mmCIF file of C-alpha atoms in Angstrom:
data_model
loop_
_atom_site.group_PDB
_atom_site.id
_atom_site.type_symbol
_atom_site.label_atom_id
_atom_site.label_comp_id
_atom_site.label_asym_id
_atom_site.label_seq_id
_atom_site.Cartn_x
_atom_site.Cartn_y
_atom_site.Cartn_z
ATOM 1 C CA ASP C 1 72.285 77.895 114.187
ATOM 2 C CA ASN C 2 73.848 75.775 111.448
ATOM 3 C CA ALA C 3 73.001 72.589 113.343
ATOM 4 C CA VAL C 4 69.375 73.658 113.749
ATOM 5 C CA ALA C 5 69.097 74.544 110.060
ATOM 6 C CA THR C 6 70.609 71.208 109.031
ATOM 7 C CA TYR C 7 68.363 69.130 111.305
ATOM 8 C CA GLU C 8 65.276 71.027 110.146
ATOM 9 C CA LYS C 9 66.261 70.450 106.527
ATOM 10 C CA LEU C 10 66.669 66.702 107.157
ATOM 11 C CA ILE C 11 63.251 66.578 108.815
ATOM 12 C CA GLY C 12 61.771 68.469 105.862
ATOM 13 C CA LEU C 13 63.265 65.883 103.504
ATOM 14 C CA GLY C 14 61.480 63.172 105.493
ATOM 15 C CA MET C 15 64.608 61.377 106.731
ATOM 16 C CA LYS C 16 63.485 58.663 109.136
ATOM 17 C CA GLU C 17 66.131 58.844 111.857
ATOM 18 C CA PRO C 18 65.116 59.366 115.531
ATOM 19 C CA SER C 19 68.439 60.995 116.487
ATOM 20 C CA ILE C 20 67.619 63.961 114.213
ATOM 21 C CA TYR C 21 64.603 64.760 116.367
ATOM 22 C CA THR C 22 66.307 64.116 119.721
ATOM 23 C CA SER C 23 69.399 66.138 118.771
ATOM 24 C CA LEU C 24 67.343 69.094 117.557
ATOM 25 C CA ALA C 25 65.166 68.947 120.677
ATOM 26 C CA ASN C 26 68.262 68.917 122.896
ATOM 27 C CA ILE C 27 69.531 72.090 121.209
ATOM 28 C CA PHE C 28 66.200 73.797 121.861
ATOM 29 C CA LEU C 29 66.270 72.569 125.474
ATOM 30 C CA GLU C 30 69.761 73.995 125.983
ATOM 31 C CA GLN C 31 68.493 77.321 124.617
ATOM 32 C CA ASN C 32 65.424 77.100 126.886
ATOM 33 C CA GLN C 33 63.122 77.149 123.842
ATOM 34 C CA LEU C 34 60.695 74.729 125.460
ATOM 35 C CA GLU C 35 57.808 75.131 123.005
ATOM 36 C CA LYS C 36 60.053 74.287 120.048
ATOM 37 C CA ALA C 37 61.559 71.327 121.917
ATOM 38 C CA ASP C 38 58.079 70.051 122.775
ATOM 39 C CA LYS C 39 56.879 70.272 119.157
ATOM 40 C CA ILE C 40 59.938 68.470 117.766
ATOM 41 C CA LEU C 41 59.657 65.696 120.341
ATOM 42 C CA GLN C 42 55.929 65.255 119.706
ATOM 43 C CA ASP C 43 56.622 65.055 115.957
ATOM 44 C CA GLY C 44 59.368 62.495 116.622
ATOM 45 C CA LEU C 45 57.162 60.383 118.885
ATOM 46 C CA ASN C 46 54.395 60.423 116.265
ATOM 47 C CA MET C 47 56.866 59.162 113.658
ATOM 48 C CA PHE C 48 58.674 56.693 115.963
ATOM 49 C CA PRO C 49 56.129 55.646 118.629
ATOM 50 C CA GLY C 50 57.762 53.805 121.529
ATOM 51 C CA ASN C 51 61.335 54.555 120.428
ATOM 52 C CA LEU C 52 63.470 54.461 123.613
ATOM 53 C CA ASP C 53 65.632 57.479 122.750
ATOM 54 C CA MET C 54 62.545 59.514 121.927
ATOM 55 C CA VAL C 55 60.856 58.524 125.177
ATOM 56 C CA ILE C 56 63.929 59.441 127.248
ATOM 57 C CA SER C 57 64.270 62.769 125.440
ATOM 58 C CA MET C 58 60.621 63.497 126.174
ATOM 59 C CA ALA C 59 61.203 62.670 129.848
ATOM 60 C CA ASN C 60 64.167 65.069 129.925
ATOM 61 C CA PHE C 61 61.957 67.739 128.409
ATOM 62 C CA TYR C 62 59.286 67.236 131.055
ATOM 63 C CA ILE C 63 61.912 67.393 133.831
ATOM 64 C CA LYS C 64 63.383 70.574 132.368
ATOM 65 C CA SER C 65 59.931 72.165 132.139
ATOM 66 C CA LYS C 66 59.040 70.951 135.669
ATOM 67 C CA GLN C 67 56.234 68.665 134.471
ATOM 68 C CA HIS C 68 57.315 65.930 136.853
ATOM 69 C CA GLN C 69 54.251 63.712 136.626
ATOM 70 C CA LYS C 70 54.543 63.544 132.844
ATOM 71 C CA ALA C 71 58.278 62.891 133.220
ATOM 72 C CA LEU C 72 57.500 59.900 135.423
ATOM 73 C CA GLN C 73 55.085 58.531 132.830
ATOM 74 C CA SER C 74 57.757 58.749 130.121
ATOM 75 C CA LEU C 75 60.470 57.302 132.355
ATOM 76 C CA THR C 76 58.244 54.445 133.453
ATOM 77 C CA MET C 77 57.618 53.639 129.796
ATOM 78 C CA ALA C 78 61.367 53.752 129.151
ATOM 79 C CA LYS C 79 62.040 51.475 132.135
ATOM 80 C CA GLU C 80 59.597 48.884 130.788
ATOM 81 C CA LYS C 81 61.610 48.788 127.573
ATOM 82 C CA ASP C 82 65.014 48.711 129.299
ATOM 83 C CA PRO C 83 64.632 47.557 132.945
ATOM 84 C CA SER C 84 68.384 47.176 133.525
ATOM 85 C CA ASN C 85 69.217 50.756 132.500
ATOM 86 C CA LYS C 86 70.697 52.404 135.597
ATOM 87 C CA SER C 87 70.401 55.915 134.135
ATOM 88 C CA ILE C 88 66.643 55.525 133.761
ATOM 89 C CA ALA C 89 66.312 54.172 137.311
ATOM 90 C CA PHE C 90 68.356 57.106 138.599
ATOM 91 C CA ALA C 91 66.289 59.641 136.634
ATOM 92 C CA ILE C 92 63.117 58.185 138.157
ATOM 93 C CA GLY C 93 64.665 58.601 141.604
ATOM 94 C CA VAL C 94 65.590 62.215 140.896
ATOM 95 C CA THR C 95 62.055 62.967 139.688
ATOM 96 C CA TYR C 96 60.482 61.469 142.816
ATOM 97 C CA ASP C 97 63.080 63.400 144.825
ATOM 98 C CA MET C 98 61.868 66.659 143.274
ATOM 99 C CA LEU C 99 58.231 65.771 143.913
ATOM 100 C CA LYS C 100 58.836 65.012 147.589
ATOM 101 C CA ASN C 101 60.230 68.534 147.985
ATOM 102 C CA ASP C 102 57.190 70.186 146.379
ATOM 103 C CA THR C 103 55.538 71.985 149.288
ATOM 104 C CA THR C 104 52.393 72.640 147.223
ATOM 105 C CA LEU C 105 51.569 68.923 147.401
ATOM 106 C CA PRO C 106 49.732 67.256 150.315
ATOM 107 C CA ALA C 107 51.966 65.794 153.049
ATOM 108 C CA THR C 108 50.681 62.268 152.335
ATOM 109 C CA ASP C 109 51.723 62.533 148.665
ATOM 110 C CA ARG C 110 55.152 63.897 149.588
ATOM 111 C CA SER C 111 55.639 60.997 152.001
ATOM 112 C CA LYS C 112 54.832 58.511 149.212
ATOM 113 C CA TYR C 113 57.277 60.265 146.887
ATOM 114 C CA PHE C 114 59.950 60.072 149.609
ATOM 115 C CA ASP C 115 59.504 56.283 149.752
ATOM 116 C CA SER C 116 59.515 56.046 145.943
ATOM 117 C CA ALA C 117 62.710 58.099 145.687
ATOM 118 C CA VAL C 118 64.420 55.815 148.192
ATOM 119 C CA LYS C 119 63.261 52.716 146.302
ATOM 120 C CA SER C 120 64.445 54.067 142.933
ATOM 121 C CA TYR C 121 67.865 55.074 144.265
ATOM 122 C CA GLU C 122 68.233 51.662 145.913
ATOM 123 C CA GLU C 123 67.354 50.017 142.601
ATOM 124 C CA THR C 124 69.948 52.154 140.815
ATOM 125 C CA ILE C 125 72.607 51.111 143.329
ATOM 126 C CA SER C 126 71.652 47.446 142.898
ATOM 127 C CA LEU C 127 72.280 47.888 139.154
ATOM 128 C CA ASP C 128 75.589 49.680 139.783
ATOM 129 C CA PRO C 129 76.994 49.643 143.356
ATOM 130 C CA GLN C 130 79.613 52.246 142.315
ATOM 131 C CA TYR C 131 77.073 54.817 141.056
ATOM 132 C CA PHE C 132 78.270 57.888 142.997
ATOM 133 C CA ASP C 133 75.295 60.174 142.299
ATOM 134 C CA ALA C 134 72.770 57.539 143.396
ATOM 135 C CA LEU C 135 74.738 56.833 146.585
ATOM 136 C CA PHE C 136 75.085 60.531 147.391
ATOM 137 C CA ASN C 137 71.442 61.319 146.611
ATOM 138 C CA LEU C 138 70.127 58.439 148.714
ATOM 139 C CA GLY C 139 72.357 59.520 151.590
ATOM 140 C CA ALA C 140 71.116 63.087 151.143
ATOM 141 C CA VAL C 141 67.464 61.954 151.181
ATOM 142 C CA PHE C 142 67.918 60.344 154.609
ATOM 143 C CA PHE C 143 70.207 63.145 155.837
ATOM 144 C CA ASN C 144 67.722 65.898 154.955
ATOM 145 C CA LYS C 145 64.796 63.951 156.415
ATOM 146 C CA GLY C 146 66.705 63.450 159.655
ATOM 147 C CA GLY C 147 67.650 67.118 159.799
ATOM 148 C CA ASP C 148 64.034 68.182 159.239
ATOM 149 C CA ILE C 149 62.789 65.962 162.074
ATOM 150 C CA ILE C 150 65.490 67.185 164.470
ATOM 151 C CA ASN C 151 64.820 70.835 163.598
ATOM 152 C CA GLU C 152 61.102 70.282 164.162
ATOM 153 C CA ALA C 153 61.834 68.687 167.539
ATOM 154 C CA ASN C 154 64.006 71.633 168.552
ATOM 155 C CA ARG C 155 61.097 73.991 167.879
ATOM 156 C CA LEU C 156 58.864 72.189 170.383
ATOM 157 C CA PRO C 157 58.074 73.871 173.701
ATOM 158 C CA LEU C 158 60.478 73.007 176.523
ATOM 159 C CA GLY C 159 59.505 69.700 178.130
ATOM 160 C CA ASP C 160 57.292 68.501 175.287
ATOM 161 C CA LYS C 161 56.890 64.714 175.582
ATOM 162 C CA LYS C 162 57.341 64.225 171.814
ATOM 163 C CA TYR C 163 60.879 65.627 171.874
ATOM 164 C CA ASP C 164 62.852 62.476 172.738
ATOM 165 C CA GLY C 165 60.991 60.325 170.230
ATOM 166 C CA MET C 166 61.475 62.832 167.435
ATOM 167 C CA ILE C 167 65.189 63.194 168.171
ATOM 168 C CA ALA C 168 65.503 59.395 168.065
ATOM 169 C CA ASP C 169 63.666 59.293 164.723
ATOM 170 C CA GLY C 170 65.905 62.025 163.329
ATOM 171 C CA ASN C 171 69.067 60.273 164.462
ATOM 172 C CA ASN C 172 67.782 57.029 162.954
ATOM 173 C CA MET C 173 67.525 58.773 159.581
ATOM 174 C CA LEU C 174 71.076 60.093 159.958
ATOM 175 C CA ASN C 175 72.284 56.562 160.679
ATOM 176 C CA LYS C 176 70.538 55.368 157.506
ATOM 177 C CA ALA C 177 72.339 58.074 155.512
ATOM 178 C CA LEU C 178 75.806 57.128 156.773
ATOM 179 C CA PRO C 179 76.626 53.969 154.774
ATOM 180 C CA TYR C 180 75.613 55.584 151.489
ATOM 181 C CA LEU C 181 77.579 58.788 152.088
ATOM 182 C CA GLU C 182 80.601 56.846 153.352
ATOM 183 C CA LYS C 183 80.532 54.663 150.236
ATOM 184 C CA ALA C 184 80.145 57.767 148.051
ATOM 185 C CA GLU C 185 83.214 59.328 149.669
ATOM 186 C CA GLN C 186 85.209 56.150 149.009
ATOM 187 C CA ILE C 187 84.302 56.350 145.329
ATOM 188 C CA LYS C 188 84.946 60.083 144.934
ATOM 189 C CA VAL C 189 87.607 60.667 147.554
ATOM 190 C CA GLY C 190 87.700 64.185 148.937
ATOM 191 C CA ASP C 191 84.327 65.263 147.508
ATOM 192 C CA ARG C 192 83.574 68.340 149.603
ATOM 193 C CA ASP C 193 79.776 68.090 149.636
ATOM 194 C CA THR C 194 79.972 64.498 150.833
ATOM 195 C CA LEU C 195 82.539 65.334 153.515
ATOM 196 C CA ILE C 196 80.481 68.253 154.841
ATOM 197 C CA SER C 197 77.404 66.007 155.126
ATOM 198 C CA LEU C 198 79.450 63.359 156.919
ATOM 199 C CA LYS C 199 80.882 65.985 159.263
ATOM 200 C CA GLU C 200 77.401 67.079 160.325
ATOM 201 C CA ILE C 201 76.257 63.501 160.893
ATOM 202 C CA TYR C 202 79.351 62.501 162.875
ATOM 203 C CA THR C 203 78.974 65.629 165.006
ATOM 204 C CA ARG C 204 75.298 64.959 165.650
ATOM 205 C CA LEU C 205 75.857 61.268 166.475
ATOM 206 C CA GLY C 206 78.960 61.886 168.572
ATOM 207 C CA GLN C 207 81.275 59.781 166.363
ATOM 208 C CA TYR C 208 84.308 61.902 167.164
ATOM 209 C CA GLU C 209 87.064 59.668 165.754
ATOM 210 C CA LYS C 210 85.390 59.680 162.345
ATOM 211 C CA LEU C 211 84.732 63.410 162.738
ATOM 212 C CA LYS C 212 88.451 63.971 163.252
ATOM 213 C CA GLU C 213 89.230 62.095 160.023
ATOM 214 C CA VAL C 214 86.717 64.147 158.070
ATOM 215 C CA ASN C 215 88.045 67.418 159.466
ATOM 216 C CA GLU C 216 91.545 66.432 158.357
ATOM 217 C CA LYS C 217 90.279 65.736 154.835
ATOM 218 C CA LEU C 218 88.512 69.100 154.850
ATOM 219 C CA GLY C 219 91.669 70.802 156.011
ATOM 220 C CA ASN C 220 90.113 71.959 159.303
#
């Protein structure tokens, strides 16, 4: 409460400092007071148009309030100003990731967002090959896609001619996931979520020596 009162007083005095607006907006975001956060950020952007911190804060607001298209617009603007910023590239990937999972969208749009998420995560990794979250998320994108295809194949009627092709496509996605998840596990050794994903892939692909290693790390 004291922080909010102080920031509001500074704004009332006309202090021209972007961090006042972003800090106050972040407090409102943490308290889930989205209307107040939106107003403060709009005021800040009007006073400091194009300021990178303001743009990123606005993108965070849009993500928090599930306005993903607007978040992408803000993040794209931020990327133009700072193309080598791995955090911005990762945030773009996460936003596309959310959009590809939105079942209210047409399948063609979700497919495009899948490709865009992959591209953004790959770009993040090119900026920082040790970025654990980008490695894990990219592995998870392929892993989940492969699982969806395999589950769909298993729901086909017995003897359906599409079965073998779909299983092959699903396994191909799992193979794409492997290098990213294996690298992620090397960076954050023993991470349980990563190990569980690897266990499922090794089981599905019949890589039993690697499965044994994972089970030992999991304590199975």
